[in-house]
Amino acid sequence: MALELPFINRALDHLLQELPAPSRPAARHTVEAGGKRLRPLLCLLCARLLGADESNGGRERLYRLACTLEMLHAATLMHDDVIDNADLRRGQPAAHTVYGNTEAILAGDALLSTANACVAACGSTKLCDVFARATAETAAGEILELHALRNCNLASEEYLAIIRGKTACLIRAACEMGAIFANASDEQVAAFGTYGEALGMAFQIVDDALDVADAEVIGKPTGGDLREGKLTPPLQLWRASLSPEEREVFNDKFTRGAFTEEEVADTCKKIRAAGIDTQVRAMAQGYLDTAKDAIMSLPKGSDLDVLLEILTYVRDRRK
């Protein structure tokens, strides 16, 4: 997988050069801050698994298409950071803290519009439909999350709808677009879509479990979701385990955002001691099993092996 990163980053760089000049600095600031590049990689793997034609410029077109999902993802991050007033993104100053809110938002819009143009240039209405749906569903997921902030009574179904929109739909789209590029059948596109969505759900659930992990292990502050008022599965299960009196105190502080840093750290420590993070990882395993089942009938080969390895990577993530 690491061998693909230079080619993905080069294609991203070329696409960034196509942005209107005033929007490039803020956009580059976010895109080049890092990231796993999971979405472009999945698009490449799914296309190649089905024997995508990479001759006569096809390889360049495939890399450009794969990077459109990364551009959409970066645009959502830039907008999110403004909405959340976040100071950092991947350990670096968030774009809006350097360039201002307005410029960061407009640069995110430029990323999205350039990605749209790149998808349209492929000449496939199916690709355009998938990209448009992913854009709309991502926005809907973010709105759902905004409405859910500091809601201590958030239902599990509401949480799942949020992460399906904010995380899983883009990963599903990456897989579907790779398959469509390779002229896949509708059944094959659906199989890759199931794989991608289930993988995305598992990825976010594991991410939420990692949020309560020991800060020394994950290399970043613990308890971000508790600070921000996001009732993720670890916090849902912890809240359910409390006595009525303790739950009332938790609800009050969660709703008001009144937890001290010491209380955040102590709560995360207690969640780990109770084994709740392990329970949450078990929730993710069900989605990983769904993802695996969806692609087992597809052509065997090294690309399928990597798609299966990604499931193991998500399951075992420690940071």
Tab-separated table of N, CA, C and O in Angstrom, residues 27 79-80 85 105 109 129 144 159 167 206 210 258 270 303:
chain	number	residue	atom	x	y	z
A	27	ALA	N	-5.935	25.366	0.541
A	27	ALA	CA	-6.252	23.987	0.172
A	27	ALA	C	-5.032	23.087	0.354
A	27	ALA	O	-5.129	21.985	0.917
A	79	HIS	N	-14.189	22.719	6.230
A	79	HIS	CA	-15.459	23.285	6.685
A	79	HIS	C	-15.741	22.897	8.135
A	79	HIS	O	-16.195	23.725	8.936
A	80	ASP	N	-15.474	21.623	8.477
A	80	ASP	CA	-15.703	21.150	9.848
A	80	ASP	C	-14.894	21.954	10.854
A	80	ASP	O	-15.388	22.295	11.935
A	85	ASN	N	-14.565	25.322	15.274
A	85	ASN	CA	-13.543	26.226	15.800
A	85	ASN	C	-12.336	25.442	16.298
A	85	ASN	O	-11.756	25.735	17.355
A	105	ILE	N	-13.125	28.382	4.024
A	105	ILE	CA	-14.383	27.868	3.484
A	105	ILE	C	-14.387	27.924	1.959
A	105	ILE	O	-14.758	26.957	1.278
A	109	ASP	N	-14.550	24.998	-0.933
A	109	ASP	CA	-15.480	25.000	-2.071
A	109	ASP	C	-14.728	24.790	-3.386
A	109	ASP	O	-15.209	24.081	-4.285
A	129	ASP	N	-23.021	10.510	-10.609
A	129	ASP	CA	-24.096	10.232	-9.663
A	129	ASP	C	-23.542	9.790	-8.310
A	129	ASP	O	-24.016	10.228	-7.252
A	144	LEU	N	-26.583	16.095	10.838
A	144	LEU	CA	-27.080	15.216	11.899
A	144	LEU	C	-26.182	15.288	13.124
A	144	LEU	O	-26.663	15.315	14.263
A	159	TYR	N	-26.767	7.570	16.080
A	159	TYR	CA	-25.313	7.554	15.966
A	159	TYR	C	-24.891	6.876	14.665
A	159	TYR	O	-24.017	7.381	13.945
A	167	THR	N	-18.625	9.378	7.478
A	167	THR	CA	-17.451	8.566	7.196
A	167	THR	C	-17.700	7.492	6.145
A	167	THR	O	-16.991	7.400	5.145
A	206	VAL	N	-14.133	1.981	15.412
A	206	VAL	CA	-12.818	1.757	16.022
A	206	VAL	C	-12.185	3.090	16.387
A	206	VAL	O	-11.551	3.233	17.444
A	210	LEU	N	-10.805	4.304	19.983
A	210	LEU	CA	-9.465	4.835	20.194
A	210	LEU	C	-9.491	6.193	20.899
A	210	LEU	O	-8.511	6.583	21.539
A	258	ALA	N	-19.279	20.736	30.734
A	258	ALA	CA	-18.653	21.222	31.968
A	258	ALA	C	-17.618	20.273	32.556
A	258	ALA	O	-17.158	20.483	33.679
A	270	LYS	N	-11.534	5.037	33.352
A	270	LYS	CA	-12.537	4.129	33.885
A	270	LYS	C	-13.212	3.324	32.764
A	270	LYS	O	-13.545	2.147	32.951
A	303	ASP	N	-4.916	-7.880	-5.427
A	303	ASP	CA	-5.739	-6.725	-5.051
A	303	ASP	C	-6.817	-7.124	-4.048
A	303	ASP	O	-7.092	-6.379	-3.092
